[in-house]
mmCIF file with all atom_site columns, C-alpha atoms in Angstrom:
data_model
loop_
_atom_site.group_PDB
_atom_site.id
_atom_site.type_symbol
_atom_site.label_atom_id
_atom_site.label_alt_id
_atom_site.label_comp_id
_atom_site.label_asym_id
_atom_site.label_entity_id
_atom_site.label_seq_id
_atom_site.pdbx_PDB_ins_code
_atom_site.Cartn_x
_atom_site.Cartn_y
_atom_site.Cartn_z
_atom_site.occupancy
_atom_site.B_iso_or_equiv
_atom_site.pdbx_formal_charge
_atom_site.auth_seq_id
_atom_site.auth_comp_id
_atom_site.auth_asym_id
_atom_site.auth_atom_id
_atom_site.pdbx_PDB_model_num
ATOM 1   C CA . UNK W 1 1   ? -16.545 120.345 -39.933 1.00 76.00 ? 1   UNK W CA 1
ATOM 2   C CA . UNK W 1 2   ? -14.696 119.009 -42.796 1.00 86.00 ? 2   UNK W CA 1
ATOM 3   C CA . UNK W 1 3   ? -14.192 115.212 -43.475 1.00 93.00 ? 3   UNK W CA 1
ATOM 4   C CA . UNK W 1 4   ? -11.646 113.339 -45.391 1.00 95.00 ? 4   UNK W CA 1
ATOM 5   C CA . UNK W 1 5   ? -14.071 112.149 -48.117 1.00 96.00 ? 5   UNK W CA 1
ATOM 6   C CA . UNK W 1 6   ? -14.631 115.745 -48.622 1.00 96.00 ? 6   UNK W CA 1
ATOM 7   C CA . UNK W 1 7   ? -11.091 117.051 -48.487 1.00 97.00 ? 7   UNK W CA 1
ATOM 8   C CA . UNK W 1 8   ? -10.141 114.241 -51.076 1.00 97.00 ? 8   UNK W CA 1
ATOM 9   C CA . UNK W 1 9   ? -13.027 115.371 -53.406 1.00 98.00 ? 9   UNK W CA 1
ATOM 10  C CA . UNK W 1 10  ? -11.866 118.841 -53.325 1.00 97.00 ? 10  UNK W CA 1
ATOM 11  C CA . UNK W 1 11  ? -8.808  117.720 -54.088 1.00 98.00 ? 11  UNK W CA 1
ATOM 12  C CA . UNK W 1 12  ? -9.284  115.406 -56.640 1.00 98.00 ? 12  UNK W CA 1
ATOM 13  C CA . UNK W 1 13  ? -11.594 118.259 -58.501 1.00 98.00 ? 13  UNK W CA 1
ATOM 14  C CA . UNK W 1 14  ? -9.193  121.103 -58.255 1.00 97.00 ? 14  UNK W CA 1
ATOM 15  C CA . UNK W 1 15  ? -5.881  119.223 -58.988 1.00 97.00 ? 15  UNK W CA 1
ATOM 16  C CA . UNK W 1 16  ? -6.417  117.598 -63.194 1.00 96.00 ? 16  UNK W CA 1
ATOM 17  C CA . UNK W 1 17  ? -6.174  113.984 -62.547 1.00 97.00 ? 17  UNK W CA 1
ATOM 18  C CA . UNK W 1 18  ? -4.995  114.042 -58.855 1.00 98.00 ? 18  UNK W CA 1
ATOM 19  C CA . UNK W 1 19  ? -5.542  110.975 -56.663 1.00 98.00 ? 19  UNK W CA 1
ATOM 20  C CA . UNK W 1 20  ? -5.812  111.894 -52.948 1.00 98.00 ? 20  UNK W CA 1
ATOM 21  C CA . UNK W 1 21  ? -5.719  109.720 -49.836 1.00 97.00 ? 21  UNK W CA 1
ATOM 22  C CA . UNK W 1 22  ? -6.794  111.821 -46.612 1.00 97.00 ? 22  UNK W CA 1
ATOM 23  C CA . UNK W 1 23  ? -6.859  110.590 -43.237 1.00 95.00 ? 23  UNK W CA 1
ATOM 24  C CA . UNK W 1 24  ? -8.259  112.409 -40.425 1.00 94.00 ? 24  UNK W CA 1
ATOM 25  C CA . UNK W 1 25  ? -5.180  111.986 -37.679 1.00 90.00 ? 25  UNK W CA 1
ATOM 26  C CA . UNK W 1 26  ? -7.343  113.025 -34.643 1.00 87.00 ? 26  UNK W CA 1
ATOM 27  C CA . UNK W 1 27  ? -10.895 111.792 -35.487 1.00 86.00 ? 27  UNK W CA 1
ATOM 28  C CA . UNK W 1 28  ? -11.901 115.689 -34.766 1.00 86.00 ? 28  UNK W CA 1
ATOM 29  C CA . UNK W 1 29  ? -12.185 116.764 -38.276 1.00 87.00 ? 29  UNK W CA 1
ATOM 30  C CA . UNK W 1 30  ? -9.633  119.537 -37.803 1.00 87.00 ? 30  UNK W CA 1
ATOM 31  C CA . UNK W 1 31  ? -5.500  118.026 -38.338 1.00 91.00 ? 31  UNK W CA 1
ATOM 32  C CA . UNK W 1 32  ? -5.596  115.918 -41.671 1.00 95.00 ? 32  UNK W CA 1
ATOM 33  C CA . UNK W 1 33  ? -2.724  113.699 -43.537 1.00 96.00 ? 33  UNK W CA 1
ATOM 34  C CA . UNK W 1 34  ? -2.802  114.142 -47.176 1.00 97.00 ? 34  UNK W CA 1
ATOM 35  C CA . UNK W 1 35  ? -1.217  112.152 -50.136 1.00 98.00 ? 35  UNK W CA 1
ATOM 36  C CA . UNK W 1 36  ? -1.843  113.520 -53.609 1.00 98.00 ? 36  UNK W CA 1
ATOM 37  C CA . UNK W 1 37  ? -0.810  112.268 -56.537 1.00 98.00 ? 37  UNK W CA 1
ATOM 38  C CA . UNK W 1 38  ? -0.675  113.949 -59.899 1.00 98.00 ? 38  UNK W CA 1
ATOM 39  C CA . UNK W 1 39  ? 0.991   114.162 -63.037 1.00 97.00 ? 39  UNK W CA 1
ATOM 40  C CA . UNK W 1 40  ? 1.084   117.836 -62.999 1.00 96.00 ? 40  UNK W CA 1
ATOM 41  C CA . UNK W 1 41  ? 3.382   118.137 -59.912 1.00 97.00 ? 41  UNK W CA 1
ATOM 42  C CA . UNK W 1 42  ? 6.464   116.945 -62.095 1.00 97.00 ? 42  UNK W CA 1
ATOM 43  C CA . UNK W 1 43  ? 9.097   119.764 -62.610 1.00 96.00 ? 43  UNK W CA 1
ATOM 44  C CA . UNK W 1 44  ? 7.787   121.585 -59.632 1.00 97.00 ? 44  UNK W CA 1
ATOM 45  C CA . UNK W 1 45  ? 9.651   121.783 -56.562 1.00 95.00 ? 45  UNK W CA 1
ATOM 46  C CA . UNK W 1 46  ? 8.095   119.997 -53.055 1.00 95.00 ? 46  UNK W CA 1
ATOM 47  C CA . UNK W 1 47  ? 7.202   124.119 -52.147 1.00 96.00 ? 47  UNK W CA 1
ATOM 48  C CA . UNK W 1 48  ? 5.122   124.763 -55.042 1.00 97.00 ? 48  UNK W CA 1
ATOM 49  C CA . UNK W 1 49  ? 3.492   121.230 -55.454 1.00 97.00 ? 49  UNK W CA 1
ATOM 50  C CA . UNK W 1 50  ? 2.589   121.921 -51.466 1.00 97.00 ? 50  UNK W CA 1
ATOM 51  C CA . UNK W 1 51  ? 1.435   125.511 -52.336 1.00 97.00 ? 51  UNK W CA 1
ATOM 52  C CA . UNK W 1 52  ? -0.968  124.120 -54.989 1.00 97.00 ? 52  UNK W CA 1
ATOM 53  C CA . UNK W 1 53  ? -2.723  121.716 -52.460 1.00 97.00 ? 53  UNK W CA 1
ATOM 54  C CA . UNK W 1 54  ? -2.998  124.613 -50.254 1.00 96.00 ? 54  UNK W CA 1
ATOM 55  C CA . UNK W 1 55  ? -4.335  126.248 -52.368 1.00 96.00 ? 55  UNK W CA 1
ATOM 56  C CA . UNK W 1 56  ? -7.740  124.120 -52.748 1.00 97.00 ? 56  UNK W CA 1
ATOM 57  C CA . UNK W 1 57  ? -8.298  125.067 -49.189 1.00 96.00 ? 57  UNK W CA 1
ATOM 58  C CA . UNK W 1 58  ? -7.167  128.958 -49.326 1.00 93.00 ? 58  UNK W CA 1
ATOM 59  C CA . UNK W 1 59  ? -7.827  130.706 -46.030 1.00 90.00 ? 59  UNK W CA 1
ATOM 60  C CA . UNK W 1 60  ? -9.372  127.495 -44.483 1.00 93.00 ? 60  UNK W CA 1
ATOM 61  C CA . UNK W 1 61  ? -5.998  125.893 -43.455 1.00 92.00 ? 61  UNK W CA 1
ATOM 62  C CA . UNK W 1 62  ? -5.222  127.496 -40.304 1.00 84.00 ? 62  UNK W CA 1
ATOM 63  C CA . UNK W 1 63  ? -8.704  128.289 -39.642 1.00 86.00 ? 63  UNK W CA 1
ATOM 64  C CA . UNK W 1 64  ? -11.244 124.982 -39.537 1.00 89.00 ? 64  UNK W CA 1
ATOM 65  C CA . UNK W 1 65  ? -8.301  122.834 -40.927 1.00 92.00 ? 65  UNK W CA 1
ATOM 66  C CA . UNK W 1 66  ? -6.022  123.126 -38.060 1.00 88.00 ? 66  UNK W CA 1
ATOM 67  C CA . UNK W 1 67  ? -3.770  121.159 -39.587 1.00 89.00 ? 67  UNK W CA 1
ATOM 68  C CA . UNK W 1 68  ? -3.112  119.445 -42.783 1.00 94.00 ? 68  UNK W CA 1
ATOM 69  C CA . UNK W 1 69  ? -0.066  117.857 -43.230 1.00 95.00 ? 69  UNK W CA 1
ATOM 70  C CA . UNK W 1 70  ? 1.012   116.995 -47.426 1.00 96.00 ? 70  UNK W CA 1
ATOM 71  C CA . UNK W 1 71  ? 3.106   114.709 -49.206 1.00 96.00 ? 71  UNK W CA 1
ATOM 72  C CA . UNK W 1 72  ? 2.797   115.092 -52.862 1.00 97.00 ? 72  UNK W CA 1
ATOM 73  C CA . UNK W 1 73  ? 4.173   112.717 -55.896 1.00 96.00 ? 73  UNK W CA 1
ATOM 74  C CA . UNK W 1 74  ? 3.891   112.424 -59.629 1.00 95.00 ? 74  UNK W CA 1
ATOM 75  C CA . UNK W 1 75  ? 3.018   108.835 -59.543 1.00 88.00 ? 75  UNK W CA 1
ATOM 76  C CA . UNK Z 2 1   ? -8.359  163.924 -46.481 1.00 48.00 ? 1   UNK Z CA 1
ATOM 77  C CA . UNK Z 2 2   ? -4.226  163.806 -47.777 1.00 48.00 ? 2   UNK Z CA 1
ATOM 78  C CA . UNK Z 2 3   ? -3.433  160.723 -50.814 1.00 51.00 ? 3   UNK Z CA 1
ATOM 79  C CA . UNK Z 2 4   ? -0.971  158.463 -50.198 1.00 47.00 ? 4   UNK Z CA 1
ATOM 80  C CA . UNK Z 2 5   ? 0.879   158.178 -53.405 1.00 49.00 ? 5   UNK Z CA 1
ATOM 81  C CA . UNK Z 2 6   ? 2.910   155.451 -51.598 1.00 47.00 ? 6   UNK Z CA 1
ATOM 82  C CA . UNK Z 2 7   ? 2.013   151.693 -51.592 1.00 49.00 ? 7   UNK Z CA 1
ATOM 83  C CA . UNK Z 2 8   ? 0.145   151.349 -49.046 1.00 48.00 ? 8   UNK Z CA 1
ATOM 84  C CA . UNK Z 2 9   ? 0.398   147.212 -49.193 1.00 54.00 ? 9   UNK Z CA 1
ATOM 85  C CA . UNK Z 2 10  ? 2.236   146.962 -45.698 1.00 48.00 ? 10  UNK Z CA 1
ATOM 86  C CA . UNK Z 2 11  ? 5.713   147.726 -47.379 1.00 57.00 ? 11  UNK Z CA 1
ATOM 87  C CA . UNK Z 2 12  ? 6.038   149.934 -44.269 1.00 78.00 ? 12  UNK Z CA 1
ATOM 88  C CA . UNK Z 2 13  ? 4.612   148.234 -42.006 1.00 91.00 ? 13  UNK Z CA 1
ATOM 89  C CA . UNK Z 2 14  ? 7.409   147.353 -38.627 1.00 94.00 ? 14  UNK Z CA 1
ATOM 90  C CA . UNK Z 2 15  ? 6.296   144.096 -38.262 1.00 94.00 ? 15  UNK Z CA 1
ATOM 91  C CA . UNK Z 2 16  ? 6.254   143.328 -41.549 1.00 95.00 ? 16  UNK Z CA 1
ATOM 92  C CA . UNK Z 2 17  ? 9.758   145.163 -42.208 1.00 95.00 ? 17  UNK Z CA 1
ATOM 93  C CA . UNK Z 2 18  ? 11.299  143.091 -39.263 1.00 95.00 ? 18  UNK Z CA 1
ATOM 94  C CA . UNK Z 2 19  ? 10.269  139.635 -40.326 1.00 96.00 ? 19  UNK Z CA 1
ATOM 95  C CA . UNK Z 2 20  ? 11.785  140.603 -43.920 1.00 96.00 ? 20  UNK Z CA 1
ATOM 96  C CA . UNK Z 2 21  ? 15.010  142.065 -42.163 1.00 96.00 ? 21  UNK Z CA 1
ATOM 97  C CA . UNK Z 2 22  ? 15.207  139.181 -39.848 1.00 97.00 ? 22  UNK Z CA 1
ATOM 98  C CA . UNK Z 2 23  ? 15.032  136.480 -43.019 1.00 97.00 ? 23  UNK Z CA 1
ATOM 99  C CA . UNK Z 2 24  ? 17.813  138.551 -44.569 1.00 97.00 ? 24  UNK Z CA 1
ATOM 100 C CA . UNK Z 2 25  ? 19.720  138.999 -41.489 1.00 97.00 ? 25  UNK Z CA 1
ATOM 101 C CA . UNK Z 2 26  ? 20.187  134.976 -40.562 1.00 97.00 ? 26  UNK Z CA 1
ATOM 102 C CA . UNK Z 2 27  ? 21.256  132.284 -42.928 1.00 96.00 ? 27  UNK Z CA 1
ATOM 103 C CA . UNK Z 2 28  ? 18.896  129.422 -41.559 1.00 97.00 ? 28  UNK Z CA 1
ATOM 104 C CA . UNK Z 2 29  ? 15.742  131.050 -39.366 1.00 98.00 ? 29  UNK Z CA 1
ATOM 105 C CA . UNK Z 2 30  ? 12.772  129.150 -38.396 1.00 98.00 ? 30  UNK Z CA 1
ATOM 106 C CA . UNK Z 2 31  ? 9.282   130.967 -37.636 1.00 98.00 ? 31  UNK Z CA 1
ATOM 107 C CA . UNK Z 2 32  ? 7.712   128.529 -34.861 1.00 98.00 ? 32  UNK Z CA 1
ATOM 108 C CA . UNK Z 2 33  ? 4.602   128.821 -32.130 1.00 97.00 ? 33  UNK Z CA 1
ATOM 109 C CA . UNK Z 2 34  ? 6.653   128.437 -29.486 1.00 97.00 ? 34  UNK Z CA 1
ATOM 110 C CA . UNK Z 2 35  ? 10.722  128.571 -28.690 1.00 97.00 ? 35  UNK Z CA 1
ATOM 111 C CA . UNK Z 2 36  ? 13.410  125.857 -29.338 1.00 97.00 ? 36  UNK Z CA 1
ATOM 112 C CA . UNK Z 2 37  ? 13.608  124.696 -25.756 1.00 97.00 ? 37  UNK Z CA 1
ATOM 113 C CA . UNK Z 2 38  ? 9.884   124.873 -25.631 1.00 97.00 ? 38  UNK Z CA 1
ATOM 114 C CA . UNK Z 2 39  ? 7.861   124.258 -28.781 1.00 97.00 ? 39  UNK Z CA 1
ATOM 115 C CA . UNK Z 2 40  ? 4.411   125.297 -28.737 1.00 96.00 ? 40  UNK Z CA 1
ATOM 116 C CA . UNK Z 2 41  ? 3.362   122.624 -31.277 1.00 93.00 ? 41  UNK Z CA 1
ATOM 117 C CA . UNK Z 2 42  ? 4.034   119.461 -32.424 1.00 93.00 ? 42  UNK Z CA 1
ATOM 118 C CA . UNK Z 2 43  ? 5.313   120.630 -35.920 1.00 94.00 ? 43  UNK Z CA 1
ATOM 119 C CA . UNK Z 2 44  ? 7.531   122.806 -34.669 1.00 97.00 ? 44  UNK Z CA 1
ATOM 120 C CA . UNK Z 2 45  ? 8.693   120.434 -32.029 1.00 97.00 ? 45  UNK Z CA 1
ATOM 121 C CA . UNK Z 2 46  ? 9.495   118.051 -34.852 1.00 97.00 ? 46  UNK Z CA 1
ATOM 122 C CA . UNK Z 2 47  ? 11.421  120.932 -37.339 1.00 97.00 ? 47  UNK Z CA 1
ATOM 123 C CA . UNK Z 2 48  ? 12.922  122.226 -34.540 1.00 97.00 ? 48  UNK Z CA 1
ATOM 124 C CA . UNK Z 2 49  ? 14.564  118.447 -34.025 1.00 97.00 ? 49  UNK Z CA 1
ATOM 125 C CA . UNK Z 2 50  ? 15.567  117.729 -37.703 1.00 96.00 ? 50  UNK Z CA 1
ATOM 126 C CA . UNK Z 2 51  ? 17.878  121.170 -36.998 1.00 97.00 ? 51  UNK Z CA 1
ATOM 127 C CA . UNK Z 2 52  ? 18.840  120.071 -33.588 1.00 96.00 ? 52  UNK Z CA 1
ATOM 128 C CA . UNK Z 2 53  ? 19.756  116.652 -34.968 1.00 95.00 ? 53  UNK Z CA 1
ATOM 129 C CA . UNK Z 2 54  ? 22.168  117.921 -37.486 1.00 95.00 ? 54  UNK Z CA 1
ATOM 130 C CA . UNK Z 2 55  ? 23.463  120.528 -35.515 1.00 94.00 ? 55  UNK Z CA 1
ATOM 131 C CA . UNK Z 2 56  ? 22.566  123.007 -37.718 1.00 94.00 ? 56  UNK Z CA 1
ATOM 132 C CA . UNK Z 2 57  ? 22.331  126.690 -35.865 1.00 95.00 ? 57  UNK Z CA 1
ATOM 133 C CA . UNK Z 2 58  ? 19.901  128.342 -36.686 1.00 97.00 ? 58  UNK Z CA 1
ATOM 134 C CA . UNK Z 2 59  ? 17.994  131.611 -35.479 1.00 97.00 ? 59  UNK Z CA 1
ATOM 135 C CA . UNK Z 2 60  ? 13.958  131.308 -34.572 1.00 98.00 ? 60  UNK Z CA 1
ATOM 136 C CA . UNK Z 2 61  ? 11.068  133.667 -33.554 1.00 97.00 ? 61  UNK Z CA 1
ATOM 137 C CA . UNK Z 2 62  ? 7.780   132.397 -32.126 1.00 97.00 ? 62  UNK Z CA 1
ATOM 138 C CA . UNK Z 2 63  ? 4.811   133.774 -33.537 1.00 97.00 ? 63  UNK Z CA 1
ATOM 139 C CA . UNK Z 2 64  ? 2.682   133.244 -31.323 1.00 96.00 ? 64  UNK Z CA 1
ATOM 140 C CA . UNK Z 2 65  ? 3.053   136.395 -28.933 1.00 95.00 ? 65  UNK Z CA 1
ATOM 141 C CA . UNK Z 2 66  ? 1.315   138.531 -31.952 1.00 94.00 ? 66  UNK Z CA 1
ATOM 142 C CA . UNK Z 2 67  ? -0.518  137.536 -34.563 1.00 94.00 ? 67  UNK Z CA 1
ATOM 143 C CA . UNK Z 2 68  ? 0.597   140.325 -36.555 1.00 95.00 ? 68  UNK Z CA 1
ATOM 144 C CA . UNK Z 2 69  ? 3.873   137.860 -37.478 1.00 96.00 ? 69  UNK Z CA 1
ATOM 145 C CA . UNK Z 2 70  ? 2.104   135.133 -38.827 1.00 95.00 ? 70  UNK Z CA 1
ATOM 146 C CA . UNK Z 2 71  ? -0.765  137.217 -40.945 1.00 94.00 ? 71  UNK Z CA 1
ATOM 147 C CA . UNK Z 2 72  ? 2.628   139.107 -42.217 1.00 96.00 ? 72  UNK Z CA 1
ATOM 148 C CA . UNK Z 2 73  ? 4.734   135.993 -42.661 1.00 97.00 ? 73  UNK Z CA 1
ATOM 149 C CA . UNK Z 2 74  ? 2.152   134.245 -44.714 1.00 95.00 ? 74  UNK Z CA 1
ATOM 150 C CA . UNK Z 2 75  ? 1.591   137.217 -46.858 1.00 94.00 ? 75  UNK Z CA 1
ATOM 151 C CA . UNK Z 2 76  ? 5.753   137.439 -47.468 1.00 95.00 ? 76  UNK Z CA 1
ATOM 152 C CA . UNK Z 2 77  ? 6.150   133.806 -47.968 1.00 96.00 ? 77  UNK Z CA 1
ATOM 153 C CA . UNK Z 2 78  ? 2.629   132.725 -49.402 1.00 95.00 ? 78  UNK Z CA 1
ATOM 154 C CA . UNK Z 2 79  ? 2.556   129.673 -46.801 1.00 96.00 ? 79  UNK Z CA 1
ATOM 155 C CA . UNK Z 2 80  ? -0.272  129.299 -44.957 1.00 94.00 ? 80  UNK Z CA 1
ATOM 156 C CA . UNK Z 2 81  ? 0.944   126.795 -42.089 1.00 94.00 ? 81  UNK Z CA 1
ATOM 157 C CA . UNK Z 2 82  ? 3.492   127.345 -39.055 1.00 96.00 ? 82  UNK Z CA 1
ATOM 158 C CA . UNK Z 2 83  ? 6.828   126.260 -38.665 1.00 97.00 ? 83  UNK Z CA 1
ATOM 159 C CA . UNK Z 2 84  ? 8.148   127.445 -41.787 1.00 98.00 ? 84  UNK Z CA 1
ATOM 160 C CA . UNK Z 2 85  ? 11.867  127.298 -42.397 1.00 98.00 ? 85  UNK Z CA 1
ATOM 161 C CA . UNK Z 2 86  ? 14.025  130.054 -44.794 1.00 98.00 ? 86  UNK Z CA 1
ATOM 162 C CA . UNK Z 2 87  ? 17.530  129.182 -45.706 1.00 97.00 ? 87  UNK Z CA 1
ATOM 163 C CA . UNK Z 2 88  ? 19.466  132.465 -47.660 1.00 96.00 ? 88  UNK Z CA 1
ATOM 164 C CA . UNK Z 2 89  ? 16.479  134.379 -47.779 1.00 97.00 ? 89  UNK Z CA 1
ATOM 165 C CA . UNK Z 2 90  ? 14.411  131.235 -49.712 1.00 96.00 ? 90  UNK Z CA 1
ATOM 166 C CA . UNK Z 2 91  ? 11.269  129.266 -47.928 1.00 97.00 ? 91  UNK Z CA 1
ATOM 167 C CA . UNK Z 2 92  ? 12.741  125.842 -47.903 1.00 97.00 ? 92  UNK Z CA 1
ATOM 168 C CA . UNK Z 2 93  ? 9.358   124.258 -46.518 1.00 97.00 ? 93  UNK Z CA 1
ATOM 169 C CA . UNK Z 2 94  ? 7.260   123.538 -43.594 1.00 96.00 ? 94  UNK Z CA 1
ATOM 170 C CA . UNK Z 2 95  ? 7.673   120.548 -41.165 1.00 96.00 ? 95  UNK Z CA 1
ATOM 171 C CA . UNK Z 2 96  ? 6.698   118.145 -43.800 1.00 96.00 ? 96  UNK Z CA 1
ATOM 172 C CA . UNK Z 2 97  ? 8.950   118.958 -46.293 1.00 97.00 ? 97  UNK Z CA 1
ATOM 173 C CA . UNK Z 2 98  ? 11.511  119.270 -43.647 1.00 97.00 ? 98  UNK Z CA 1
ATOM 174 C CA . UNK Z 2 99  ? 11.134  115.978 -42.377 1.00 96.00 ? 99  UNK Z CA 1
ATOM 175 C CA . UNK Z 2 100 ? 11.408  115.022 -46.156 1.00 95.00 ? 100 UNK Z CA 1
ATOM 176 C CA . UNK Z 2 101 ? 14.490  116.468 -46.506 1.00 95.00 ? 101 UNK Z CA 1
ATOM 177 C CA . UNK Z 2 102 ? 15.460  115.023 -43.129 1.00 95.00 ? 102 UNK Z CA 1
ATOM 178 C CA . UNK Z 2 103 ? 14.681  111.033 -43.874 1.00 94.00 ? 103 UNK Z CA 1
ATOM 179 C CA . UNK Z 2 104 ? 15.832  111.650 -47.617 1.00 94.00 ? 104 UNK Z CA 1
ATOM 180 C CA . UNK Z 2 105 ? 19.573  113.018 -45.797 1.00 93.00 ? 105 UNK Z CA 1
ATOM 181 C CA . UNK Z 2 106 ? 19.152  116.297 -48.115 1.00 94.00 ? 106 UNK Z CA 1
ATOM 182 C CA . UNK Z 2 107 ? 18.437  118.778 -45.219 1.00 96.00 ? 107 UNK Z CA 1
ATOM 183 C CA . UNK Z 2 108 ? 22.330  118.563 -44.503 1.00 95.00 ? 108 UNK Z CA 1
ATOM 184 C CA . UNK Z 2 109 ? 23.130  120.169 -47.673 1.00 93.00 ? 109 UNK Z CA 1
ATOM 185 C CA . UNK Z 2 110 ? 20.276  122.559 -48.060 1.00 92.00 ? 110 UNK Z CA 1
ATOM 186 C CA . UNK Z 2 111 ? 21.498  123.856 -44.555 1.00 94.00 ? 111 UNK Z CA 1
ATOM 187 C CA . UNK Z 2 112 ? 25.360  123.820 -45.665 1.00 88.00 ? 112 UNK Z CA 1
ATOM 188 C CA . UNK Z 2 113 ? 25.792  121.658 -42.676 1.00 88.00 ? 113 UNK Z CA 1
ATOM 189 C CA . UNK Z 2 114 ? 28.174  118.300 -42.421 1.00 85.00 ? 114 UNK Z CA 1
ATOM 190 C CA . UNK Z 2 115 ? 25.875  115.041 -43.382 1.00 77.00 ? 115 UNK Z CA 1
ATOM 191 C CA . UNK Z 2 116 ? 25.864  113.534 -39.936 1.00 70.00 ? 116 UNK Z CA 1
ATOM 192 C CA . UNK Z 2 117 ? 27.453  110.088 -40.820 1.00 65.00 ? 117 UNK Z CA 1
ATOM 193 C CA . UNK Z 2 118 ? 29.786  109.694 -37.880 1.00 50.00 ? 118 UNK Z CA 1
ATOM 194 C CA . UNK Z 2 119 ? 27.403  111.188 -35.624 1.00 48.00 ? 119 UNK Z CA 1
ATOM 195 C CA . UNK Z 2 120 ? 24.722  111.495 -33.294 1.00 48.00 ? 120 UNK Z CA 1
ATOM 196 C CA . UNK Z 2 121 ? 22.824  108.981 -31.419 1.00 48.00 ? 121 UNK Z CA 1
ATOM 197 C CA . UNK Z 2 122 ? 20.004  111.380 -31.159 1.00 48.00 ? 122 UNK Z CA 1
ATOM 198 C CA . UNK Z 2 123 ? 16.870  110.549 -33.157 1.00 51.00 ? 123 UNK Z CA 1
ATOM 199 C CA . UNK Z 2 124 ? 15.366  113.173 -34.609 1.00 57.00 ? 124 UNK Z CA 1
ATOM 200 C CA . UNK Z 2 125 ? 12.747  113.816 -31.442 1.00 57.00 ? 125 UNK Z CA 1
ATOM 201 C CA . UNK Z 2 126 ? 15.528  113.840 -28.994 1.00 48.00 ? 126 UNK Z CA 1
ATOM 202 C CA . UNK Z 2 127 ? 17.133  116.728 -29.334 1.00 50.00 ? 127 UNK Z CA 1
ATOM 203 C CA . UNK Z 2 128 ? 20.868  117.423 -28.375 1.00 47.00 ? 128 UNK Z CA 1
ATOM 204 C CA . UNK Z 2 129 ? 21.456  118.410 -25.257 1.00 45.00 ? 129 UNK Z CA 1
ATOM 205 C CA . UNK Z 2 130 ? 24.639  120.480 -24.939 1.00 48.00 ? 130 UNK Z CA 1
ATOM 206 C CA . UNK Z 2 131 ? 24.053  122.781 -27.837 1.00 46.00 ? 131 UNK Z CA 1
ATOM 207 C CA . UNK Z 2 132 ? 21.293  126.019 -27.403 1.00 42.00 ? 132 UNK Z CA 1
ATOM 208 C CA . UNK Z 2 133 ? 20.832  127.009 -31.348 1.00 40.00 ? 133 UNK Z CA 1
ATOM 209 C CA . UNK Z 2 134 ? 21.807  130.514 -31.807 1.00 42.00 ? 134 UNK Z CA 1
ATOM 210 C CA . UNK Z 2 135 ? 17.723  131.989 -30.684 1.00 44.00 ? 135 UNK Z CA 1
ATOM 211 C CA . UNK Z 2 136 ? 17.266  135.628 -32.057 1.00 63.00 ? 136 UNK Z CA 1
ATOM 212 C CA . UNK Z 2 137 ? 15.344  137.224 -28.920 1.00 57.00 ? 137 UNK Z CA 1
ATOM 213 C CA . UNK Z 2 138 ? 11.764  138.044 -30.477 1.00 56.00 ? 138 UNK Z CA 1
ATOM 214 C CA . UNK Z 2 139 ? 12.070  141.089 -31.846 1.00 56.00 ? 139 UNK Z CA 1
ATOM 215 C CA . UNK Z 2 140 ? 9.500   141.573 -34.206 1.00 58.00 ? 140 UNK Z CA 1
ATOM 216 C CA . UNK Z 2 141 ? 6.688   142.294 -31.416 1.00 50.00 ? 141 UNK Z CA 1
#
């Protein structure tokens, strides 16, 4: 079972100088809130700055992460 | 044993042909668990709301009857998560970026739709009453 700290330390090691705030919505370890920040985002539309947070969890969202919900910025 | 010179990467496969057809075929089409009037999920209940809210039409298939559509929609649209909205052919987002679109008043114009200034009372959430969204009848199972 995932946990935030862990989804943020993905994140922040996949994605160069991200920041990430995760909160677990339902306690259970399965729907998660993410905010990432990172420089590298800019010029990219919302789809592919989404697709590259997905893309630190490949085929995991939609299997153990039920959910994860994103909101990305550049700073 | 015969060779398939063909691709054999699902280009031909009916499911997969239909979702592709049906994202052609409808200007603004939203793949959702569940239907408008009855959302399956709390995502799409809330995508489904932005739409209703502007009184956007818009055609929708549930996945959820076979799982064939989502494994297939993914694979077209390289999104992982359900709802996922296409507008002319081009995946504008899932509910968050949706409801980004939504509070930031740019869903109006990605959907070609009026900007609802004089209009409704109905929080997103509440969706309107008198108006069924034009609902293509599942037809990629």
């Amino acid at each position: 079972m995932p946990t935030s700290e862990e989804l943020k330390q993905r994140i922040e090691a996949s994605i160069p100088q991200a920041r990430a705030e995760v909160q677990d919505l339902t306690g259970g370890g399965d729907h998660f809130q993410v905010t990432v920040t990172a420089p590298g985002f800019a010029g990219l539309s919302r789809i592919e700055q989404h697709r590259l947070v997905y893309a630190v969890f490949g085929p995991e969202v939609g299997g153990p992460i039920h959910a994860l919900s994103i909101k990305t910025q550049t700073q | 044993m015969s060779h398939e010179p063909e691709d054999v990467s699902a280009a031909q496969d009916p499911v997969r042909e239909a979702i592709a057809r049906a994202i052609a075929d409808n200007r603004v089409i939203l793949f959702m668990k569940g239907t408008p009037d009855q959302p399956a999920c709390g995502f799409s209940a809330r995508t489904v709301a932005a739409l209703q809210t502007l009184e956007a039409p818009f055609a929708a298939v549930d996945v959820l009857p076979d799982p064939r559509i989502r494994q297939h929609l993914t694979a077209i649209s390289n999104w992982p998560t359900i709802p996922q909205l296409f507008v002319d052919g081009e995946l504008v987002g899932g509910c968050d970026i949706v409801s980004e679109l939504y509070e930031s008043g740019e869903l109006a114009g990605a959907l070609g739709v009026p900007e609802p200034e004089d209009a409704p009372e109905a929080a997103p959430g509440a969706p309107a009453p008198d108006r069924a969204p034009l609902s293509i009848e599942n037809r990629l199972s």
